[in-house]
Structures are given as C-alpha cells and as structure tokens.
C-alpha cells in the first residue's frame, strides 16, 4: 500500500508552513539548493549554518554529507545537542538499510555525548528522545522500534503543528513503517 502512504505524505507536506523560531535562528536558512530550513534550536550562532545544512541534507538522504555538516556544527559549538541528534539521524537510514548493529552502535555513541546539563528546549528534548527509540531501546525488535519512532514523531508533529521539519520527519517515518494491511492506524 505504498501509494496510500505517498498520498498521506504529500498531504502532510502540502499543509505545513515555515515555523518562526522561538530560540536560536529566527529566519529560515537556504542550503546550497537543498531548500530552506527553519529549525529553532539552542546551539550557538556559529553552529547554525552547519546544523541547518545537515538537516537539509538529511531531507535529501545525503547522509555522509549531513554527517560532515553536523561535524561542522559540533566543532563550532561542542554543546550543540542537536548536532549530536543529527549525527544519530545520519546513522539511521529508514528507507534503505535502516539501522544495522554497526549503525545502532554509532547512533548510541553520538546520543551518549549529549549531556543532561546542556541547554536544550523541550522541543529539542522531544526530537532527541524520539531518535533514541531507534538506538537505545533494546527491548524492541527492529520493526517495533520503527513503529515506536513513528509514534514519537507523530507526537512531535502534533505538539508543533507549525514546525515543518517535524512534519517532514514524521512523513518520512511513515514511509519507513513496515508493510501492514491497514496503514491508517499509527
């Protein structure tokens, strides 16, 4: 039932609008032909170009390039939690190979670098906790992790309906769901 998923994804993406930042960068950033990214975050201003470029590259499935961009962000601001979130996101390739044991270890390594005393918003914590479902939940099997991650992204998309990035990451999570007879009950 992949066509139904694509229609759902297109519907979600068609209705979202850029989100004005409450913290961090206020204006959307354009990244080398990859589109405009608006992703409020608590990273220092010098980390913003690398972080936003990395997110744009995630949307274009350019995982190695995204990882390089997140490295730029983490070098500019070693306490940029969202750069480490981005590293973990670069390790999870939902439409291709998902997360094998090597990718799981890599993602866990990056998430472990995020310290509890770093300044992050509630929204950032939700993004980090969502991807942690993929990497840190050893109780669930692969398909169960993917479903749990999609549910976490659904919650973020609901909490922040004007956050276009949340809508896009949620849409991608729907595409990665294991095949089911009824795709309407996530």
CSV table of C-alpha atoms in Angstrom, one decimal:
chain,number,residue,atom,x,y,z
A,1,UNK,CA,0.0,0.0,0.0
A,2,UNK,CA,2.8,2.3,-0.7
A,3,UNK,CA,0.7,4.7,-2.9
A,4,UNK,CA,-1.6,5.4,0.1
A,5,UNK,CA,1.5,6.3,2.1
A,6,UNK,CA,2.8,8.7,-0.6
A,7,UNK,CA,-0.6,10.4,-0.8
A,8,UNK,CA,-0.6,10.8,3.0
A,9,UNK,CA,3.0,12.2,2.9
A,10,UNK,CA,2.2,14.6,0.2
A,11,UNK,CA,-0.9,15.8,2.1
A,12,UNK,CA,1.1,16.4,5.2
A,13,UNK,CA,3.9,18.2,3.4
A,14,UNK,CA,1.5,20.4,1.4
A,15,UNK,CA,-0.1,21.9,4.5
A,16,UNK,CA,2.9,22.8,6.6
A,17,UNK,CA,4.4,26.2,6.6
A,18,UNK,CA,7.8,27.5,7.8
A,19,UNK,CA,7.9,27.8,11.5
A,20,UNK,CA,9.2,31.0,13.1
A,21,UNK,CA,12.0,30.4,15.6
A,22,UNK,CA,11.4,30.9,19.3
A,23,UNK,CA,15.0,30.3,20.1
A,24,UNK,CA,18.2,30.1,18.1
A,25,UNK,CA,17.9,31.1,14.4
A,26,UNK,CA,14.8,33.1,13.6
A,27,UNK,CA,15.0,33.1,9.8
A,28,UNK,CA,15.0,30.0,7.5
A,29,UNK,CA,18.3,29.2,6.0
A,30,UNK,CA,18.9,28.2,2.5
A,31,UNK,CA,21.4,25.5,2.0
A,32,UNK,CA,23.1,25.1,-1.4
A,33,UNK,CA,20.0,24.3,-3.4
A,34,UNK,CA,18.6,22.0,-0.8
A,35,UNK,CA,15.7,24.2,0.2
A,36,UNK,CA,15.0,26.4,3.2
A,37,UNK,CA,15.3,25.1,6.7
A,38,UNK,CA,13.7,26.6,9.8
A,39,UNK,CA,14.7,24.7,12.9
A,40,UNK,CA,14.8,26.6,16.1
A,41,UNK,CA,17.5,25.3,18.4
A,42,UNK,CA,19.7,26.3,21.3
A,43,UNK,CA,23.0,25.9,19.6
A,44,UNK,CA,25.4,28.9,19.4
A,45,UNK,CA,25.1,31.2,16.3
A,46,UNK,CA,28.4,29.8,14.8
A,47,UNK,CA,26.9,26.3,14.7
A,48,UNK,CA,23.7,27.3,12.9
A,49,UNK,CA,25.0,27.1,9.3
A,50,UNK,CA,26.4,23.5,9.7
A,51,UNK,CA,23.3,22.4,11.7
A,52,UNK,CA,20.8,23.7,9.1
A,53,UNK,CA,22.8,22.4,6.2
A,54,UNK,CA,22.9,19.0,7.9
A,55,UNK,CA,19.2,18.9,8.3
A,56,UNK,CA,18.7,19.9,4.7
A,57,UNK,CA,21.0,17.1,3.7
A,58,UNK,CA,19.0,14.6,5.8
A,59,UNK,CA,15.9,15.6,3.9
A,60,UNK,CA,17.8,14.8,0.7
A,61,UNK,CA,19.1,11.5,2.0
A,62,UNK,CA,22.7,12.7,1.8
A,63,UNK,CA,23.7,11.0,5.0
A,64,UNK,CA,27.5,11.3,4.7
A,65,UNK,CA,27.3,14.9,3.7
A,66,UNK,CA,24.9,15.5,6.6
A,67,UNK,CA,27.3,13.9,9.0
A,68,UNK,CA,30.0,16.3,7.8
A,69,UNK,CA,27.7,19.3,8.3
A,70,UNK,CA,26.9,18.2,11.8
A,71,UNK,CA,30.6,17.8,12.5
A,72,UNK,CA,31.0,21.5,11.5
A,73,UNK,CA,28.2,22.4,13.9
A,74,UNK,CA,29.6,20.4,16.8
A,75,UNK,CA,33.1,21.9,16.2
A,76,UNK,CA,31.6,25.4,16.3
A,77,UNK,CA,29.6,24.6,19.4
A,78,UNK,CA,30.7,21.5,21.3
A,79,UNK,CA,27.5,21.7,23.4
A,80,UNK,CA,25.2,21.8,20.4
A,81,UNK,CA,23.0,18.8,21.3
A,82,UNK,CA,21.1,18.9,18.0
A,83,UNK,CA,24.4,18.3,16.2
A,84,UNK,CA,24.7,15.0,18.0
A,85,UNK,CA,21.0,14.3,17.3
A,86,UNK,CA,21.9,15.0,13.7
A,87,UNK,CA,24.8,12.5,13.8
A,88,UNK,CA,22.4,9.9,15.1
A,89,UNK,CA,19.8,10.8,12.4
A,90,UNK,CA,22.6,10.3,9.8
A,91,UNK,CA,23.2,6.8,11.2
A,92,UNK,CA,19.6,5.8,10.7
A,93,UNK,CA,18.6,5.3,7.0
A,94,UNK,CA,15.0,4.4,7.2
A,95,UNK,CA,14.3,3.9,3.5
A,96,UNK,CA,17.4,1.9,2.7
A,97,UNK,CA,19.2,-0.1,5.2
A,98,UNK,CA,17.6,1.1,8.4
A,99,UNK,CA,19.9,0.6,11.3
A,100,UNK,CA,22.1,-2.5,11.5
A,101,UNK,CA,24.2,-3.2,14.6
A,102,UNK,CA,27.0,-1.0,13.4
A,103,UNK,CA,24.6,1.9,12.8
A,104,UNK,CA,22.9,1.3,16.2
A,105,UNK,CA,26.3,1.4,18.0
A,106,UNK,CA,27.2,4.6,16.1
A,107,UNK,CA,23.9,6.3,16.9
A,108,UNK,CA,24.2,5.3,20.6
A,109,UNK,CA,27.7,6.7,20.7
A,110,UNK,CA,26.5,10.1,19.4
A,111,UNK,CA,23.5,10.3,21.7
A,112,UNK,CA,25.6,9.4,24.7
A,113,UNK,CA,27.6,12.6,24.1
A,114,UNK,CA,24.6,14.8,24.8
A,115,UNK,CA,24.9,15.9,28.5
A,116,UNK,CA,21.9,16.5,30.7
A,117,UNK,CA,23.2,20.0,31.7
A,118,UNK,CA,23.4,21.3,28.2
A,119,UNK,CA,20.8,24.0,27.4
A,120,UNK,CA,18.1,22.5,25.2
A,121,UNK,CA,14.4,23.2,24.8
A,122,UNK,CA,11.5,20.9,25.5
A,123,UNK,CA,11.1,20.5,21.7
A,124,UNK,CA,14.8,19.6,21.2
A,125,UNK,CA,14.4,17.0,24.0
A,126,UNK,CA,11.5,15.5,22.2
A,127,UNK,CA,13.5,15.2,19.0
A,128,UNK,CA,16.4,13.6,20.8
A,129,UNK,CA,14.1,11.2,22.7
A,130,UNK,CA,12.3,10.2,19.5
A,131,UNK,CA,15.5,9.1,17.7
A,132,UNK,CA,16.7,7.5,20.9
A,133,UNK,CA,13.9,5.0,20.5
A,134,UNK,CA,15.7,3.6,17.4
A,135,UNK,CA,19.1,3.4,19.1
A,136,UNK,CA,18.6,2.9,22.8
A,137,UNK,CA,15.5,0.6,23.2
A,138,UNK,CA,17.0,-2.9,23.3
A,139,UNK,CA,13.6,-4.3,24.4
A,140,UNK,CA,12.1,-3.8,21.0
A,141,UNK,CA,12.8,-5.6,17.7
A,142,UNK,CA,13.6,-3.7,14.6
A,143,UNK,CA,10.0,-3.2,13.3
A,144,UNK,CA,8.7,-2.3,16.7
A,145,UNK,CA,11.4,0.4,17.0
A,146,UNK,CA,10.4,1.8,13.7
A,147,UNK,CA,6.7,2.0,14.7
A,148,UNK,CA,7.6,3.5,18.1
A,149,UNK,CA,9.8,6.1,16.4
A,150,UNK,CA,7.0,7.0,14.1
A,151,UNK,CA,4.6,7.4,17.0
A,152,UNK,CA,7.1,9.6,18.7
A,153,UNK,CA,7.4,11.7,15.6
A,154,UNK,CA,3.6,11.8,15.3
A,155,UNK,CA,3.5,13.3,18.9
A,156,UNK,CA,6.1,15.9,17.9
A,157,UNK,CA,4.2,16.8,14.8
A,158,UNK,CA,1.0,17.2,16.9
A,159,UNK,CA,2.8,19.3,19.6
A,160,UNK,CA,4.3,21.6,17.0
A,161,UNK,CA,1.9,21.7,14.1
A,162,UNK,CA,3.7,24.7,12.5
A,163,UNK,CA,7.1,23.0,12.7
A,164,UNK,CA,7.7,22.0,9.0
A,165,UNK,CA,10.7,19.9,10.0
A,166,UNK,CA,8.6,17.9,12.4
A,167,UNK,CA,6.0,17.3,9.7
A,168,UNK,CA,8.7,16.2,7.2
A,169,UNK,CA,10.4,13.8,9.7
A,170,UNK,CA,7.1,12.4,10.7
A,171,UNK,CA,6.2,11.9,7.0
A,172,UNK,CA,9.5,10.1,6.4
A,173,UNK,CA,8.8,7.9,9.5
A,174,UNK,CA,5.5,6.8,7.9
A,175,UNK,CA,7.3,5.8,4.7
A,176,UNK,CA,9.7,3.6,6.8
A,177,UNK,CA,6.9,1.7,8.6
A,178,UNK,CA,6.8,-2.0,7.9
A,179,UNK,CA,4.1,-3.1,5.5
A,180,UNK,CA,0.7,-3.6,7.1
A,181,UNK,CA,-2.7,-4.4,5.8
A,182,UNK,CA,-4.1,-1.1,7.2
A,183,UNK,CA,-1.7,1.9,7.1
A,184,UNK,CA,-4.3,4.2,8.7
A,185,UNK,CA,-3.8,3.3,12.4
A,186,UNK,CA,-0.4,4.5,13.5
